[in-house]
Coordinates of C-alpha atoms and ligand atoms in Angstrom, one line a residue:
X1 CA 94.9 217.1 21.1
X2 CA 91.6 215.2 21.3
X3 CA 91.3 211.5 22.0
X4 CA 92.0 209.1 19.1
X5 CA 89.0 207.9 17.1
X6 CA 87.5 204.8 18.7
X7 CA 86.1 203.5 15.5
X8 CA 87.4 200.0 14.9
X9 CA 89.7 199.4 12.0
X10 CA 87.9 198.8 8.8
X11 CA 87.3 195.1 8.2
X12 CA 88.4 194.2 4.7
X13 CA 86.3 192.2 2.3
X14 CA 87.7 190.8 -0.9
X15 CA 88.0 193.6 -3.5
X16 CA 88.2 196.3 -0.9
X17 CA 91.9 197.2 -1.7
X18 CA 91.5 200.4 -3.8
X19 CA 95.1 201.5 -4.1
X20 CA 98.5 200.0 -3.8
X21 CA 101.6 202.2 -4.2
X22 CA 104.9 200.4 -4.7
X23 CA 108.4 201.8 -4.5
X24 CA 107.3 205.2 -5.8
X25 CA 110.3 207.3 -6.7
X26 CA 110.2 210.9 -7.9
X27 CA 113.0 213.2 -8.6
X28 CA 113.3 216.8 -9.8
X29 CA 116.2 217.6 -12.1
X30 CA 117.0 221.3 -11.5
X31 CA 119.9 223.5 -12.4
X32 CA 121.2 223.1 -8.9
X33 CA 121.2 219.3 -9.0
X34 CA 118.8 216.4 -8.5
X35 CA 116.2 216.7 -5.8
X36 CA 115.2 213.3 -4.5
X37 CA 111.7 214.1 -3.4
X38 CA 110.2 210.7 -3.0
X39 CA 112.4 207.6 -2.5
X40 CA 110.8 204.2 -2.8
X41 CA 107.5 205.0 -1.0
X42 CA 105.0 202.1 -0.6
X43 CA 101.6 202.1 1.0
X44 CA 98.1 200.8 0.4
X45 CA 94.6 202.1 0.9
X46 CA 91.4 200.2 1.5
X47 CA 87.8 201.2 0.8
X48 CA 86.4 203.3 3.7
X49 CA 89.6 203.9 5.5
X50 CA 91.6 207.1 6.2
X51 CA 95.3 206.9 5.8
X52 CA 97.3 209.9 7.1
X53 CA 100.6 210.8 5.5
X54 CA 102.4 212.7 8.1
X55 CA 105.6 214.7 7.8
X56 CA 107.3 218.1 8.0
X57 CA 107.4 220.4 5.1
X58 CA 109.7 219.0 2.4
X59 CA 109.3 215.3 3.5
X60 CA 107.8 214.3 0.2
X61 CA 104.2 213.8 1.3
X62 CA 102.6 216.3 -1.1
X63 CA 104.8 215.2 -4.0
X64 CA 103.6 211.6 -3.4
X65 CA 100.0 212.8 -3.6
X66 CA 100.7 214.8 -6.8
X67 CA 102.3 211.7 -8.4
X68 CA 99.1 209.7 -7.6
X69 CA 97.1 212.4 -9.4
X70 CA 99.4 212.6 -12.3
X71 CA 100.3 216.2 -11.5
X72 CA 104.1 216.0 -11.6
X73 CA 105.2 218.3 -14.4
X74 CA 107.9 216.7 -16.6
X75 CA 110.4 218.3 -16.8
X76 CA 111.6 219.0 -14.2
X77 CA 109.8 216.2 -12.3
X78 CA 110.4 212.5 -13.2
X79 CA 108.8 209.4 -11.8
X80 CA 111.8 207.2 -12.1
X81 CA 110.4 204.0 -10.5
X82 CA 107.4 202.4 -8.9
X83 CA 103.8 201.4 -9.5
X84 CA 100.5 203.0 -8.6
X85 CA 97.9 200.3 -8.7
X86 CA 94.3 201.5 -8.7
X87 CA 92.0 198.4 -8.6
X88 CA 95.1 196.5 -9.7
X89 CA 95.7 198.6 -12.8
X90 CA 99.1 200.4 -12.9
X91 CA 98.3 204.1 -13.5
X92 CA 102.0 204.8 -14.3
X93 CA 101.9 202.3 -17.2
X94 CA 98.6 203.7 -18.4
X95 CA 98.6 207.5 -18.5
X96 CA 95.3 207.5 -20.4
X97 CA 93.6 205.7 -17.6
X98 CA 95.3 208.0 -15.0
X99 CA 93.8 211.0 -16.9
X100 CA 90.4 209.3 -16.9
X101 CA 90.5 208.7 -13.2
X102 CA 91.9 212.1 -12.2
X103 CA 89.2 214.3 -10.8
X104 CA 86.6 211.5 -11.0
X105 CA 87.5 208.3 -9.2
X106 CA 90.4 210.0 -7.4
X107 CA 90.1 213.7 -6.5
X108 CA 92.1 216.1 -4.4
X109 CA 91.5 219.2 -2.3
X110 CA 94.2 221.7 -1.5
X111 CA 94.9 223.9 1.5
X112 CA 94.3 227.2 -0.1
X113 CA 90.6 227.2 -1.2
X114 CA 90.6 230.9 -2.0
X115 CA 93.3 230.6 -4.8
X116 CA 91.7 227.4 -6.0
X117 CA 88.4 229.1 -6.7
X118 CA 88.0 231.5 -9.6
X119 CA 86.9 234.9 -8.3
X120 CA 84.9 235.8 -11.4
X121 CA 82.5 232.7 -11.4
X122 CA 79.9 231.9 -8.8
X123 CA 80.6 229.1 -6.3
X124 CA 77.7 227.1 -7.7
X125 CA 78.9 227.4 -11.3
X126 CA 82.3 226.1 -10.3
X127 CA 81.0 223.2 -8.3
X128 CA 78.8 222.3 -11.3
X129 CA 81.5 222.5 -14.0
X130 CA 82.5 218.8 -13.7
X131 CA 78.8 217.7 -14.0
X132 CA 78.3 219.8 -17.1
X133 CA 81.6 218.6 -18.7
X134 CA 81.7 214.9 -17.7
X135 CA 78.1 214.0 -17.1
X136 CA 76.6 216.3 -19.7
X137 CA 73.9 217.3 -17.3
X138 CA 71.5 220.1 -18.2
X139 CA 71.6 223.5 -16.5
X140 CA 68.6 222.7 -14.4
X141 CA 69.8 219.3 -13.3
X142 CA 73.3 220.6 -12.6
X143 CA 71.9 223.4 -10.4
X144 CA 69.8 220.9 -8.4
X145 CA 72.7 218.6 -7.9
X146 CA 75.0 221.5 -7.0
X147 CA 72.5 222.5 -4.2
X148 CA 72.4 218.9 -3.0
X149 CA 76.3 218.8 -2.9
X150 CA 76.3 222.1 -1.0
X151 CA 73.9 220.7 1.5
X152 CA 75.9 217.5 1.7
X153 CA 79.0 219.6 2.8
X154 CA 76.7 221.5 5.2
X155 CA 76.8 224.9 3.6
X156 CA 73.8 226.7 5.2
X157 CA 71.1 228.0 3.1
X158 CA 72.6 226.3 0.0
X159 CA 69.7 227.2 -2.4
X160 CA 70.2 230.9 -1.7
X161 CA 74.0 230.8 -1.7
X162 CA 74.5 228.8 -4.9
X163 CA 74.9 232.1 -6.8
X164 CA 77.3 233.7 -4.4
X165 CA 80.9 234.5 -5.5
X166 CA 83.9 233.1 -3.6
X167 CA 84.6 236.4 -1.8
X168 CA 81.2 236.2 -0.3
X169 CA 82.1 232.9 1.5
X170 CA 84.2 232.7 4.7
X171 CA 87.4 230.6 4.6
X172 CA 85.7 227.6 6.1
X173 CA 82.8 227.8 3.6
X174 CA 85.2 228.1 0.7
X175 CA 86.9 224.9 1.8
X176 CA 83.4 223.2 2.0
X177 CA 82.8 224.4 -1.5
X178 CA 86.1 222.8 -2.6
X179 CA 85.0 219.6 -1.0
X180 CA 81.6 219.7 -2.8
X181 CA 83.5 220.2 -6.0
X182 CA 85.7 217.2 -5.3
X183 CA 82.7 215.1 -4.5
X184 CA 80.7 216.0 -7.7
X185 CA 81.7 212.9 -9.6
X186 CA 81.4 210.4 -6.7
X187 CA 85.1 209.7 -6.1
X188 CA 86.3 206.5 -4.5
X189 CA 89.4 208.2 -3.1
X190 CA 89.6 211.8 -1.8
X191 CA 93.1 213.2 -1.2
X192 CA 93.1 216.1 1.1
X193 CA 96.4 218.0 1.1
X194 CA 96.7 220.1 4.4
X195 CA 93.0 220.8 4.1
X196 CA 92.7 222.8 7.3
X197 CA 96.1 224.6 7.5
X198 CA 94.7 228.0 6.3
X199 CA 91.7 227.9 8.7
X200 CA 91.3 228.8 12.3
X201 CA 91.2 226.1 15.0
X202 CA 87.4 225.9 15.4
X203 CA 86.8 225.7 11.6
X204 CA 89.7 223.2 11.3
X205 CA 87.8 220.8 13.6
X206 CA 84.5 221.3 11.7
X207 CA 86.1 220.6 8.3
X208 CA 87.9 217.5 9.6
X209 CA 84.6 216.2 11.1
X210 CA 82.9 216.9 7.8
X211 CA 85.5 214.9 5.9
X212 CA 85.2 212.0 8.3
X213 CA 81.4 212.0 8.1
X214 CA 81.5 212.1 4.3
X215 CA 84.0 209.2 4.2
X216 CA 81.6 207.2 6.3
X217 CA 78.4 208.2 4.5
X218 CA 79.8 207.9 0.9
X219 CA 82.0 204.9 1.5
X220 CA 85.1 206.7 0.1
X221 CA 88.7 206.3 1.2
X222 CA 90.6 209.3 2.4
X223 CA 94.3 210.2 2.1
X224 CA 95.1 213.0 4.5
X225 CA 98.4 214.8 3.9
X226 CA 99.3 216.7 7.0
X227 CA 102.0 217.9 9.3
X228 CA 99.4 218.1 12.2
X229 CA 99.5 215.2 14.6
X230 CA 96.3 216.3 16.2
X231 CA 94.4 216.0 12.9
X232 CA 95.9 212.5 12.4
X233 CA 94.7 211.2 15.8
X234 CA 91.2 212.6 15.3
X235 CA 90.3 211.0 12.0
X236 CA 92.9 208.6 10.6
X237 CA 92.9 204.8 10.9
X238 CA 96.5 204.3 9.8
X239 CA 99.4 206.6 9.5
X240 CA 102.5 206.7 7.3
X241 CA 105.2 208.9 8.8
X242 CA 107.5 210.4 6.1
X243 CA 111.0 211.8 6.5
X244 CA 113.4 212.8 3.7
X245 CA 111.2 211.4 1.0
X246 CA 110.8 208.0 2.7
X247 CA 108.2 206.3 4.9
X248 CA 110.0 205.7 8.2
X249 CA 107.1 204.3 10.2
X250 CA 103.7 202.9 9.2
X251 CA 100.8 201.3 11.1
X252 CA 97.6 201.7 13.0
X253 CA 97.3 205.3 14.4
X254 CA 96.6 204.4 18.0
X255 CA 99.4 201.8 18.1
X256 CA 102.0 204.1 16.4
X257 CA 101.4 207.1 18.6
X258 CA 101.1 205.1 21.8
X259 CA 104.3 203.1 21.2
X260 CA 106.4 204.6 18.4
X261 CA 109.2 202.4 17.1
X262 CA 111.1 205.0 15.2
X263 CA 113.0 207.8 16.9
X264 CA 111.5 210.4 14.6
X265 CA 107.9 209.4 15.5
X266 CA 108.9 209.4 19.1
X267 CA 110.4 212.9 18.7
X268 CA 107.2 214.2 17.1
X269 CA 105.2 212.8 20.0
X270 CA 107.4 214.4 22.6
X271 CA 107.3 217.8 20.8
X272 CA 103.6 218.4 20.9
X273 CA 101.5 219.6 23.9
X274 CA 98.9 217.4 25.4
X275 CA 96.3 218.2 28.0
X276 CA 97.2 215.1 30.0
X277 CA 100.9 216.2 30.2
X278 CA 100.4 219.3 32.3
X279 CA 103.7 220.5 33.7
X280 CA 105.8 218.4 31.4
X281 CA 108.4 220.1 29.2
X282 CA 108.1 219.7 25.5
X283 CA 111.2 218.3 23.9
X284 CA 111.8 219.5 20.3
X285 CA 113.7 217.4 17.8
X286 CA 117.1 219.0 17.4
X287 CA 118.3 220.2 14.0
X288 CA 116.4 220.5 10.8
X289 CA 115.2 218.2 8.1
X290 CA 117.8 217.6 5.4
X291 CA 117.8 219.1 2.0
X292 CA 116.4 216.5 -0.5
X293 CA 119.3 217.2 -2.8
X294 CA 121.8 216.2 -0.1
X295 CA 120.2 213.4 1.9
X296 CA 122.6 212.1 4.6
X297 CA 124.2 208.7 4.1
X298 CA 122.9 205.6 5.9
X299 CA 119.8 206.5 7.9
X300 CA 118.7 210.0 6.8
X301 CA 117.6 210.8 10.4
X302 CA 121.0 210.1 11.9
X303 CA 122.2 213.8 12.3
X304 CA 119.2 214.3 14.6
X305 CA 118.8 211.0 16.2
X306 CA 119.4 210.4 20.0
X307 CA 119.7 206.6 19.4
X308 CA 122.3 206.9 16.6
X309 CA 125.2 204.5 16.6
X310 CA 127.8 206.0 14.2
X311 CA 129.1 202.8 12.8
X312 CA 125.8 201.4 11.7
X313 CA 123.5 204.4 11.3
X314 CA 125.8 206.5 9.3
X315 CA 126.8 203.7 6.9
X316 CA 123.7 201.4 6.4
X317 CA 120.4 202.6 5.2
X318 CA 117.7 201.0 7.3
X319 CA 114.9 199.3 5.4
X320 CA 111.2 199.4 6.3
X321 CA 110.6 196.1 8.2
X322 CA 108.0 194.6 10.4
X323 CA 108.6 195.2 14.1
X324 CA 105.2 194.5 15.5
X325 CA 102.0 193.0 14.0
X326 CA 100.8 195.6 11.4
X327 CA 103.8 197.9 12.0
X328 CA 106.6 198.7 9.7
X329 CA 109.6 200.8 10.8
X330 CA 112.8 201.8 9.1
X331 CA 115.2 201.9 12.0
X332 CA 118.1 199.5 12.8
X333 CA 117.3 199.8 16.5
X334 CA 113.5 199.9 16.5
X335 CA 113.3 197.2 19.3
X336 CA 115.4 199.5 21.5
X337 CA 113.1 202.4 20.8
X338 CA 110.1 200.3 21.6
X339 CA 111.5 199.0 24.8
Ligands
SF4_406 FE1 118.3 206.6 14.7 FE2 119.9 204.8 13.7 FE3 117.3 204.3 13.9 FE4 118.2 206.0 12.1 S1 118.7 203.8 12.2 S2 116.5 206.3 13.4 S3 119.9 207.0 13.2 S4 118.8 204.6 15.6

């Protein structure tokens, strides 16, 4: 794991709050019962910052992102509560506005660039589609802008490669092409869902560096959905740790990872290798994440928690509360974990 970013936290100016998600609740009604995928998730995002949403598979992080984008298929998915305020406007109360914003002011890239690109169209044609449809740009102007976008995401020899097909691009180059596509309409927020999972380690680092450079250059905000702690420490300013469809800890990345206040975050930190910990044994978190259709009573982490007190933890659900300046944690005994 590399050293955390030393960039100071973004200083807010009035009007810099782009997004405010409040009590977002999403469930899927299936023939096997109700899956409570997201349970009262709240977070905010400011212009120019990177928020990482960290969690194991099935923690609700990707469903939260899909809800932001209006990509929850109903049925079986239902957003049963909450608000998604973009510049103060609730997108859940104004689906027309959400459709207007999707793919323009808020865009998303996914982990599997190969299946996201259409194999029968050139990469350049696909990057330019948004420009032709939404900006009504001419063929010539679109081509010039596509080459600019390909250069922006550092695809070498962009003018020559604009007519290549996806299979002529490597995995890393395809992900760059997806990023170029996402940037075509000058988004204010880019959501990257596990953007480097399908790539090898060297290319992962290059793509993360690219996303961080683009955020800085273009003044966008980035939401990074990931299970990878290394990725979070490299580029994120703040982190929201999710477990069983809830945020269990939220705060400044350096502070959360240096001094976790939730046993789950602490467990994640102990279970990853670090170059400074030579000779130390890794301690995995025991057990497995719960099924979202059978979330445990009280604190959902209690079956796996070394700090559990049966009377309190099994019966009372801990609420997200302030335990340090700028830090929220959902644990009855956060002060004990901190100490
Ligand atoms: Fe562990 Fe209890 Fe805290 Fe949950 S509330 S994380 S079970 S100590």
